Every structure is written in structure tokens, then in C-alpha cells.
N, CA, C and O atoms as a DFTB+ gen file, in Angstrom:
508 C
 N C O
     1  1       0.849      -1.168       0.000
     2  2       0.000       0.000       0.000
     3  2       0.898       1.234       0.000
     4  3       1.678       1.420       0.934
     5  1       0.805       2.078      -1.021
     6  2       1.536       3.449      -0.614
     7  2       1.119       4.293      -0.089
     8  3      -0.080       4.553       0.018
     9  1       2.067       4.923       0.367
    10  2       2.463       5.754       2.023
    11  2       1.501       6.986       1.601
    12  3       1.253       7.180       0.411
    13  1       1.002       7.758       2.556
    14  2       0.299       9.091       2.040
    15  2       0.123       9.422       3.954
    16  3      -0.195       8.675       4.879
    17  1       0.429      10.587       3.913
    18  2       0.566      11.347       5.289
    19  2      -0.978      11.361       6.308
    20  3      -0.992      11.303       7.538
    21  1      -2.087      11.445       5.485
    22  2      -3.148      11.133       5.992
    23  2      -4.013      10.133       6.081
    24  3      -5.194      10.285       6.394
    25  1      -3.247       8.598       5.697
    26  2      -3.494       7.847       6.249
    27  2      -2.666       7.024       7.070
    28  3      -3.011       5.911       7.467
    29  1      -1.607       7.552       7.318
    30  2      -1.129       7.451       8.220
    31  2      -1.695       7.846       9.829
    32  3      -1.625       7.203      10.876
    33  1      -2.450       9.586       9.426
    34  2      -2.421       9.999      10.567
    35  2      -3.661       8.983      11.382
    36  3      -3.694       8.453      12.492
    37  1      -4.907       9.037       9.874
    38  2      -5.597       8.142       9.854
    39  2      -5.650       6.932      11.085
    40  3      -6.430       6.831      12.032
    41  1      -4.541       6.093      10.689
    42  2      -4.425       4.512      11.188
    43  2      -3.642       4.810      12.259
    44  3      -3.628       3.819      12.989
    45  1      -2.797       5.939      12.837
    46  2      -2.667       5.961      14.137
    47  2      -3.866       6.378      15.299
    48  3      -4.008       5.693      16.311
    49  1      -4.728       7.619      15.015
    50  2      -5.579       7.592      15.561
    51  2      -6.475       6.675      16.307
    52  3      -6.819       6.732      17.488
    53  1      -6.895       5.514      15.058
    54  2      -7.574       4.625      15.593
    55  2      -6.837       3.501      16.496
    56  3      -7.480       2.640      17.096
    57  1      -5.474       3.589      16.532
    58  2      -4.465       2.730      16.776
    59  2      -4.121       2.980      18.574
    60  3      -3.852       2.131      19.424
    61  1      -4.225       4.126      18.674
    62  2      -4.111       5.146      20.107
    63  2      -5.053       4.910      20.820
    64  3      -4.721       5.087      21.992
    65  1      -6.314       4.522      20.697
    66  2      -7.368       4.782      21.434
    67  2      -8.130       3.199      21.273
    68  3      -8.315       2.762      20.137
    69  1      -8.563       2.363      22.528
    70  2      -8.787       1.490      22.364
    71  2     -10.920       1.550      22.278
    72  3     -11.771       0.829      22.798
    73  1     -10.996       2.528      21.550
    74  2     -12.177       3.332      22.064
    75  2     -13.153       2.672      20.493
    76  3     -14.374       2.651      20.647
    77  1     -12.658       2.225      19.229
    78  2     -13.578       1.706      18.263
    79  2     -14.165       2.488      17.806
    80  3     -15.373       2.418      17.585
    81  1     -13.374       3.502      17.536
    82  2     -13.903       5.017      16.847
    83  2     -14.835       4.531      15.105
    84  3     -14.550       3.719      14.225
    85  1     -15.905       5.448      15.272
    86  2     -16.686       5.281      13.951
    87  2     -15.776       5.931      12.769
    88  3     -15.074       6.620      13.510
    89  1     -15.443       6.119      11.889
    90  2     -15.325       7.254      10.699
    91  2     -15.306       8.641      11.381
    92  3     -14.440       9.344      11.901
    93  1     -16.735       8.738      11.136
    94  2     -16.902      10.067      11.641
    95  2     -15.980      10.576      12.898
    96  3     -15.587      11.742      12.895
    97  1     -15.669       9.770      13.874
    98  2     -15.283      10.100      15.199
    99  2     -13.896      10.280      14.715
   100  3     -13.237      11.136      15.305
   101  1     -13.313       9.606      13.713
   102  2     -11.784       9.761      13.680
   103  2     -11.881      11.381      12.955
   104  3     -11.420      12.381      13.505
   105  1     -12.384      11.381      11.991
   106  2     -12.540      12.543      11.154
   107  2     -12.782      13.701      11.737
   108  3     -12.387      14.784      11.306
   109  1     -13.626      13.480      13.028
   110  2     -13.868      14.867      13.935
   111  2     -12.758      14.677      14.776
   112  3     -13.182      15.141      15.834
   113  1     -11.546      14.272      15.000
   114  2     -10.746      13.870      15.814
   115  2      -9.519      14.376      14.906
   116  3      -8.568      15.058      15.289
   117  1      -9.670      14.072      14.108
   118  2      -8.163      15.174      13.035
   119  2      -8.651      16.304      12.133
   120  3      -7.744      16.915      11.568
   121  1     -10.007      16.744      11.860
   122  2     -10.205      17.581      11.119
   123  2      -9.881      18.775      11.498
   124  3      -9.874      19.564      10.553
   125  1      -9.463      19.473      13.040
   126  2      -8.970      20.822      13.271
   127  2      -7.827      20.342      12.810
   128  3      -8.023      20.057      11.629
   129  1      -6.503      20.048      13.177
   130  2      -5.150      20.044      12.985
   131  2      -5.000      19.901      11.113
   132  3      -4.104      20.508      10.527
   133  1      -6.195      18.862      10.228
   134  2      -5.845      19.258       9.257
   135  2      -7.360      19.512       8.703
   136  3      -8.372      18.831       8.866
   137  1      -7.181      20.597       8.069
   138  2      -8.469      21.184       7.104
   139  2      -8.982      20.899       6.290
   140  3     -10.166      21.111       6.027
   141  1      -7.869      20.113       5.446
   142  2      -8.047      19.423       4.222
   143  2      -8.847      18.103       4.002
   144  3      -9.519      17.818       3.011
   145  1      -8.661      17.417       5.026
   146  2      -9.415      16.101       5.316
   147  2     -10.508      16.235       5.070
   148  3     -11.159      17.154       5.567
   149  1     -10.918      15.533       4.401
   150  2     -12.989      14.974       4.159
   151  2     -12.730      13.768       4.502
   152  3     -11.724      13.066       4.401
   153  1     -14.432      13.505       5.193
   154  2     -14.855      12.237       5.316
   155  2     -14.610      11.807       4.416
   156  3     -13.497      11.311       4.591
   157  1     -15.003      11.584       3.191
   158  2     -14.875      10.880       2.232
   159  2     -13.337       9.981       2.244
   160  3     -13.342       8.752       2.171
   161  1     -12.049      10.787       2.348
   162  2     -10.939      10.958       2.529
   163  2     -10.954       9.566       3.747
   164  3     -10.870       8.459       3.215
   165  1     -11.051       9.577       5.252
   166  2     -11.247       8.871       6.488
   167  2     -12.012       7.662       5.728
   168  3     -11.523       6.534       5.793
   169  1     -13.315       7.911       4.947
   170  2     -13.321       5.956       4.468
   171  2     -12.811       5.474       3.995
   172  3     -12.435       4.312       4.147
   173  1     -12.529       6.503       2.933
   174  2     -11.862       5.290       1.653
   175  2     -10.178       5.116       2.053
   176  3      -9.517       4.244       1.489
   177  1      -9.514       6.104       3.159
   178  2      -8.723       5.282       3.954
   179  2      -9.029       4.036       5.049
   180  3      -8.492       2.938       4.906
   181  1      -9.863       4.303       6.048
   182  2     -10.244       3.200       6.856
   183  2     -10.351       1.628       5.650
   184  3      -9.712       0.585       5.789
   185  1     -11.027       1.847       4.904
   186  2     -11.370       0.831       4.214
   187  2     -10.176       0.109       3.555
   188  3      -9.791      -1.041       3.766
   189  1      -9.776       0.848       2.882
   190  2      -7.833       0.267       2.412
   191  2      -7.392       0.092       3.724
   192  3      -6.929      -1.043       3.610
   193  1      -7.276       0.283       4.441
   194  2      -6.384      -0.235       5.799
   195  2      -7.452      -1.410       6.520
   196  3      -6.721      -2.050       7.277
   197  1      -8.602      -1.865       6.595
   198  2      -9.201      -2.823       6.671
   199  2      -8.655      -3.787       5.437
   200  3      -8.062      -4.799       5.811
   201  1      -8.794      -3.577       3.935
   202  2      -8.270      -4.479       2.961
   203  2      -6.752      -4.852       3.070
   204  3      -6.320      -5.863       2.516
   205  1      -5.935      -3.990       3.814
   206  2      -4.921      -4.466       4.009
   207  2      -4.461      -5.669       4.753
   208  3      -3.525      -6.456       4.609
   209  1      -5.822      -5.489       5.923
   210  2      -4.954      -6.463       6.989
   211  2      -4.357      -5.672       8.511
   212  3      -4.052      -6.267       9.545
   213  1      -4.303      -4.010       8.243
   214  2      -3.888      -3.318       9.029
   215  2      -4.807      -2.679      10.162
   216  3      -4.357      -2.418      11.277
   217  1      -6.340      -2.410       9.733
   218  2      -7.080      -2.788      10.852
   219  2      -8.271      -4.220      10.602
   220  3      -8.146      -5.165       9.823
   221  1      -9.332      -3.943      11.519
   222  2     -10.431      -4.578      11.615
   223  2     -11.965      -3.819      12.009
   224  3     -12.101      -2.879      12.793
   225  1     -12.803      -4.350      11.414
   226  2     -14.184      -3.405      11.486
   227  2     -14.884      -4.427      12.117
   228  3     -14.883      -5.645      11.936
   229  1     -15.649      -3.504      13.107
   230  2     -16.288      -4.322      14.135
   231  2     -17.670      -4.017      13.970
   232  3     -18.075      -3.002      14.536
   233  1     -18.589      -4.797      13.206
   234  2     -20.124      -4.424      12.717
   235  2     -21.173      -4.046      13.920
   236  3     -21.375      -4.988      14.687
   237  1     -21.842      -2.890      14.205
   238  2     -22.528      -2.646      15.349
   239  2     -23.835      -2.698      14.960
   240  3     -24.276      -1.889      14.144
   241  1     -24.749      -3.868      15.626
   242  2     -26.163      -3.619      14.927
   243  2     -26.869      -2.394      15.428
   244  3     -27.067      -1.940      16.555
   245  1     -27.187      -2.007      14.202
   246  2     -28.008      -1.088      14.460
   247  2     -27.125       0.435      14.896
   248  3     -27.501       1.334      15.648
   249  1     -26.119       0.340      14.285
   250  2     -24.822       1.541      14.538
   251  2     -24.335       1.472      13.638
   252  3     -24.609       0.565      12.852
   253  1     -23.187       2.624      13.312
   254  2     -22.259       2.668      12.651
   255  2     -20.990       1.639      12.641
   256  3     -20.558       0.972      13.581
   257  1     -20.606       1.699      11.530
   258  2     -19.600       0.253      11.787
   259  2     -18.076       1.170      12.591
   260  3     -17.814       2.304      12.189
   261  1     -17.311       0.588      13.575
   262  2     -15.864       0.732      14.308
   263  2     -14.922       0.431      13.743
   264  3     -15.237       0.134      12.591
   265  1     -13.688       0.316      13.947
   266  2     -12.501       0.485      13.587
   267  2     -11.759      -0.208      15.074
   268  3     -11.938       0.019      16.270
   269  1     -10.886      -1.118      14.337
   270  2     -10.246      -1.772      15.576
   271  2      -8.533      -2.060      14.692
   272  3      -8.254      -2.508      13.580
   273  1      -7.559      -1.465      16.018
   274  2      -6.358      -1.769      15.668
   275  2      -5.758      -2.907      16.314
   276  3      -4.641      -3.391      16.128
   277  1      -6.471      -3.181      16.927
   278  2      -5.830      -4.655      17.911
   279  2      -6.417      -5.988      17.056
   280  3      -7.517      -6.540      17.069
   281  1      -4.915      -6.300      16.153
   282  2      -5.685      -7.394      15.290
   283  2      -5.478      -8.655      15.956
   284  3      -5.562      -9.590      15.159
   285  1      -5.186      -9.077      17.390
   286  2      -5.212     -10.239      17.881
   287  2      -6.606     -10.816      18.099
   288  3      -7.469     -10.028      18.486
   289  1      -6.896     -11.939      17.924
   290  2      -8.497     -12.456      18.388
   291  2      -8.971     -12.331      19.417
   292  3      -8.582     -12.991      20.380
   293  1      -9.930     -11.458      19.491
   294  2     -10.727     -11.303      20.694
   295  2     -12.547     -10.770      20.366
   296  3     -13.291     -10.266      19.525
   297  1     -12.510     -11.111      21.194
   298  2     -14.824     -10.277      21.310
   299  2     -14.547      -9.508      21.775
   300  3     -13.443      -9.352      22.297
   301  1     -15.603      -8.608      21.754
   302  2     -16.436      -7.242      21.958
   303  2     -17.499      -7.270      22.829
   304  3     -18.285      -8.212      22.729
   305  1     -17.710      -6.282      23.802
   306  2     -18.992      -6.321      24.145
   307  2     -19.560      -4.827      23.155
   308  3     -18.754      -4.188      22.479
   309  1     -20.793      -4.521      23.222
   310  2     -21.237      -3.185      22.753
   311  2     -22.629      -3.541      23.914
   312  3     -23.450      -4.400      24.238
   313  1     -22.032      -1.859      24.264
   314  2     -23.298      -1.487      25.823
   315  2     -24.300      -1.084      25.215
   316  3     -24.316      -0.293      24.272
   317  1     -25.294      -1.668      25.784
   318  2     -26.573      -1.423      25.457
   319  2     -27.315       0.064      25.793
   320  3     -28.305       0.402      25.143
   321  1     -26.822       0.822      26.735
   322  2     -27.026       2.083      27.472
   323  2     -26.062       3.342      26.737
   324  3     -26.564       4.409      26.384
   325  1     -24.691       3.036      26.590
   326  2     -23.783       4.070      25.839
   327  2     -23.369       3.900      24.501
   328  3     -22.860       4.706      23.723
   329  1     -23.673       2.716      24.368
   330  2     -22.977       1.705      22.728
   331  2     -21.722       2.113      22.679
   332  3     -21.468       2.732      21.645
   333  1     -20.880       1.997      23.388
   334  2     -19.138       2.034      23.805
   335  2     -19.038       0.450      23.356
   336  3     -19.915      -0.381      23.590
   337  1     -17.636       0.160      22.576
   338  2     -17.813      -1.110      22.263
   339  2     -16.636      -1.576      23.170
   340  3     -15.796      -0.776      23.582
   341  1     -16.615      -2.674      23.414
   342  2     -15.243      -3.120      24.560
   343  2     -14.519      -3.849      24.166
   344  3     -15.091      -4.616      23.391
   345  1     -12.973      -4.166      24.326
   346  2     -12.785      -5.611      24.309
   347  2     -12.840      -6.650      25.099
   348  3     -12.427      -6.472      26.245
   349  1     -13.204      -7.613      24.834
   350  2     -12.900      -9.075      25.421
   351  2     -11.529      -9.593      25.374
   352  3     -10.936      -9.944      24.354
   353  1     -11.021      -9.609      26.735
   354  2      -9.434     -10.098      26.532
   355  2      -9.438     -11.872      25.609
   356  3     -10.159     -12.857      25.767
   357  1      -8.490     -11.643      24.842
   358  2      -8.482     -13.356      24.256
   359  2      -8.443     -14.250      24.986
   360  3      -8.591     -15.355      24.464
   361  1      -8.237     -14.200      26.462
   362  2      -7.753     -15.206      27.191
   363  2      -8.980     -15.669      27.693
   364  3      -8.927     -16.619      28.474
   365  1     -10.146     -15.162      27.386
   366  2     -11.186     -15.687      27.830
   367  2     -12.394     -15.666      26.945
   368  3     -13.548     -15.588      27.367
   369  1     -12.033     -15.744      25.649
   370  2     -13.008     -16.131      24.540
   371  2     -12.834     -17.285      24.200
   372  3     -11.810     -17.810      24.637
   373  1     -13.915     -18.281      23.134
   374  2     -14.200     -19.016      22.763
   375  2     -13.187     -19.941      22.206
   376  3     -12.481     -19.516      21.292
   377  1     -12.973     -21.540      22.777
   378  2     -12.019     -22.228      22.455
   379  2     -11.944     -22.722      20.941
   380  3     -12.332     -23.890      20.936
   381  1     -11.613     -22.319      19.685
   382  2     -12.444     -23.015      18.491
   383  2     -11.722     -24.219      18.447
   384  3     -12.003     -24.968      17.511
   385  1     -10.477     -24.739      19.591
   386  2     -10.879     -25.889      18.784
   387  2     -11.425     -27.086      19.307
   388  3     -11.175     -28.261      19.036
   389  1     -12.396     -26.454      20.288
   390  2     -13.563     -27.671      21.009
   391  2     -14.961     -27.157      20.540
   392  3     -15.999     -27.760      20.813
   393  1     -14.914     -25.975      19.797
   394  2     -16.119     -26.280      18.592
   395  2     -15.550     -26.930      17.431
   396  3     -16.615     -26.801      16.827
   397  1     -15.071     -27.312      16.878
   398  2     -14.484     -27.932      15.869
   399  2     -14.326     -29.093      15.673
   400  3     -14.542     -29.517      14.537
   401  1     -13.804     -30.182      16.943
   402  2     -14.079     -31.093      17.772
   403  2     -15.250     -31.434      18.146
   404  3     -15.572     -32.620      18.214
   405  1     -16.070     -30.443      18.447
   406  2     -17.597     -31.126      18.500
   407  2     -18.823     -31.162      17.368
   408  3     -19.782     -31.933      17.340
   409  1     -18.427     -29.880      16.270
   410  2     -19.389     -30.162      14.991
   411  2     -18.523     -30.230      14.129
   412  3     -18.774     -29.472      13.192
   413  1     -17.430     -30.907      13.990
   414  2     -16.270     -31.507      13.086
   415  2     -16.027     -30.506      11.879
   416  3     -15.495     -30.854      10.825
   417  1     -16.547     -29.024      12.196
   418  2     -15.889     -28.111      11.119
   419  2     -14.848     -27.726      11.099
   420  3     -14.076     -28.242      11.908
   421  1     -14.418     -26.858      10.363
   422  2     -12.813     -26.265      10.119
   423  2     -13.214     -24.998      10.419
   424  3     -14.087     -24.461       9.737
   425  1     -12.497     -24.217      11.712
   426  2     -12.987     -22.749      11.697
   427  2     -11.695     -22.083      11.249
   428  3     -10.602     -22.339      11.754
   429  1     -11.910     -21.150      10.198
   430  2     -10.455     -20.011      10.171
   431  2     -10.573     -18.651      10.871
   432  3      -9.756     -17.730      10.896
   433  1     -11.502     -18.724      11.303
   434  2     -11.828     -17.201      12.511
   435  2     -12.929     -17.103      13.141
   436  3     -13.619     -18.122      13.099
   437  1     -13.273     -16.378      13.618
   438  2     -14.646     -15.857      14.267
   439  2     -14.933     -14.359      14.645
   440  3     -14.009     -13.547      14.683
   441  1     -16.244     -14.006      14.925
   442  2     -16.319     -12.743      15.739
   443  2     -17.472     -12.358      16.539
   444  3     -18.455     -11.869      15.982
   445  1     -17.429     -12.570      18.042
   446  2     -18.154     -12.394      18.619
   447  2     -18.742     -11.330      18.847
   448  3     -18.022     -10.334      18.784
   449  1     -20.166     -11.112      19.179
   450  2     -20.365      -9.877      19.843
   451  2     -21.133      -9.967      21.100
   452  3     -22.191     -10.584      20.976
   453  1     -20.814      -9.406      22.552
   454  2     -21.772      -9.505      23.621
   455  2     -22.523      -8.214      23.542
   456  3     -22.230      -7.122      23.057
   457  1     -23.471      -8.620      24.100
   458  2     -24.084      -7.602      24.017
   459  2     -24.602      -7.146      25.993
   460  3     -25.195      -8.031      26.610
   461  1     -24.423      -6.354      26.420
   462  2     -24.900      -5.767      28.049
   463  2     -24.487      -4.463      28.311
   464  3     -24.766      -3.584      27.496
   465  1     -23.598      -4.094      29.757
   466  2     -23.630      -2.935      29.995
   467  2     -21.810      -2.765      30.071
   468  3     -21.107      -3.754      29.863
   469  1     -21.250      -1.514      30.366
   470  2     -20.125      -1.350      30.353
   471  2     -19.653      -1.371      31.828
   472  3     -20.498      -1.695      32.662
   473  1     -18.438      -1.072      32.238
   474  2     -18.263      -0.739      33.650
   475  2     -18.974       0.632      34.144
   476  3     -19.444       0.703      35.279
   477  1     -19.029       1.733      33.220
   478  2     -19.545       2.989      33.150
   479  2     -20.781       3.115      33.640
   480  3     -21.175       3.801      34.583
   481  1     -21.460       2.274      32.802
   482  2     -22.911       2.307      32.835
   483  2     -23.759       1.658      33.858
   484  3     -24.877       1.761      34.363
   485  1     -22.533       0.835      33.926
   486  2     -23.270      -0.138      35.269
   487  2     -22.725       0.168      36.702
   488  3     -23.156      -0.345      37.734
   489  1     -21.777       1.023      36.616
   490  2     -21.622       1.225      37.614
   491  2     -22.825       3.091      38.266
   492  3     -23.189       3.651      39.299
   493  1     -22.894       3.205      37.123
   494  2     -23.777       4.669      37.036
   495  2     -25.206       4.083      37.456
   496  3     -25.710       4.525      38.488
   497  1     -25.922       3.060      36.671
   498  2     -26.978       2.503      36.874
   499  2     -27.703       3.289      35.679
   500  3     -28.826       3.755      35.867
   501  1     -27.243       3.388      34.812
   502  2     -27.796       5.025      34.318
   503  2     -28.727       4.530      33.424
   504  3     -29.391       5.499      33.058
   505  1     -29.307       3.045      32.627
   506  2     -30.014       2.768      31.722
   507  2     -31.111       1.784      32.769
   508  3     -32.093       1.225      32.281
């Protein structure tokens, strides 16, 4: 993929913040420092850096789709009260290969989604 300064700044942004920024959120997140940036600009980078391999998009029903730089395997929760999406440490997601072992498929990935409250929210009580 060749180099270009704003998608760079792009794929660090989302890279900094373990927060699953939408498009929009990155775009309102560098558009003072640079002027020049359009949305347009933030997808059709996000998206080449998803085709790369360099991030991952995390589908939110009924939301805008996220942006994830942590390409190790893990789930998500998304709060039902703030729709903050979380991670699930890997060390405690789904074994595939005792689903695999038990309906004799071949898995090459997965992606979970939980769905409840955050620490935020639940600790607020706020929904």
C-alpha cells in the first residue's frame, strides 16, 4: 500500500485509542489540525487499511460500523445504554478448537459480539 501522510495519521488515531472510533469520530478527531481532510478521505482510507490487513471493522447492529487496531483475536462487548464497544481479553473467549471437535468443522476465525452494559454504565446505573 503506498504511504500518504493522511493515512497514516488516519491509522494511528484509531491505533491510540482502544475506544472503536466510527469514521466520523476519527474525522472529527483530526479535522482541526488538518483542514483538508474529508470524510470521504477517512473511508476510503479506513477501508484500504481494513483491505490491508492493518485494521479490523467491528459491525454494530443497528450503529455505525468501528474500527479496531488490535488485530489479535478477541470479542467485543457493545453497551446497550452508551454503545461504547469493549474488548474481550483473548484469554477468555471461545475455544475453536472444542467447537471444531464437536461439529467436526474447520474454523479459520470468528467474531463475537456480547451484548450488556459497560463498567460505566453499570456502575452509574444510568439505563
Amino acid at each position: 500500500m503506498k504511504y500518504s501522510r493522511q493515512r497514516e495519521l488516519i491509522y494511528q488515531k484509531v491505533c491510540e485509542r482502544p475506544l472503536h472510533l466510527t469514521a466520523e469520530a476519527v474525522y472529527n478527531a483530526l479535522k482541526e489540525e488538518n483542514p483538508k481532510l474529508s470524510l470521504g478521505t477517512v473511508y476510503r482510507n479506513l477501508n484500504a487499511l481494513c483491505e490491508n490487513g492493518m485494521l479490523t471493522r467491528v459491525e454494530v447492529p443497528k450503529g455505525p460500523e468501528r474500527f479496531d487496531g488490535n488485530l489479535h483475536p478477541h470479542d467485543h462487548l457493545i453497551c446497550e445504554c452508551c454503545g461504547k464497544v469493549v474488548d474481550i481479553p483473548e484469554e477468555i473467549t471461545v475455544d475453536l478448537s472444542q467447537v471444531e471437535k464437536a461439529t467436526g468443522l474447520s474454523i479459520t476465525g470468528h467474531s463475537t459480539i456480547y451484548k450488556g452494559l459497560c463498567t460505566d454504565c453499570k456502575s452509574k446505573k444510568a439505563c
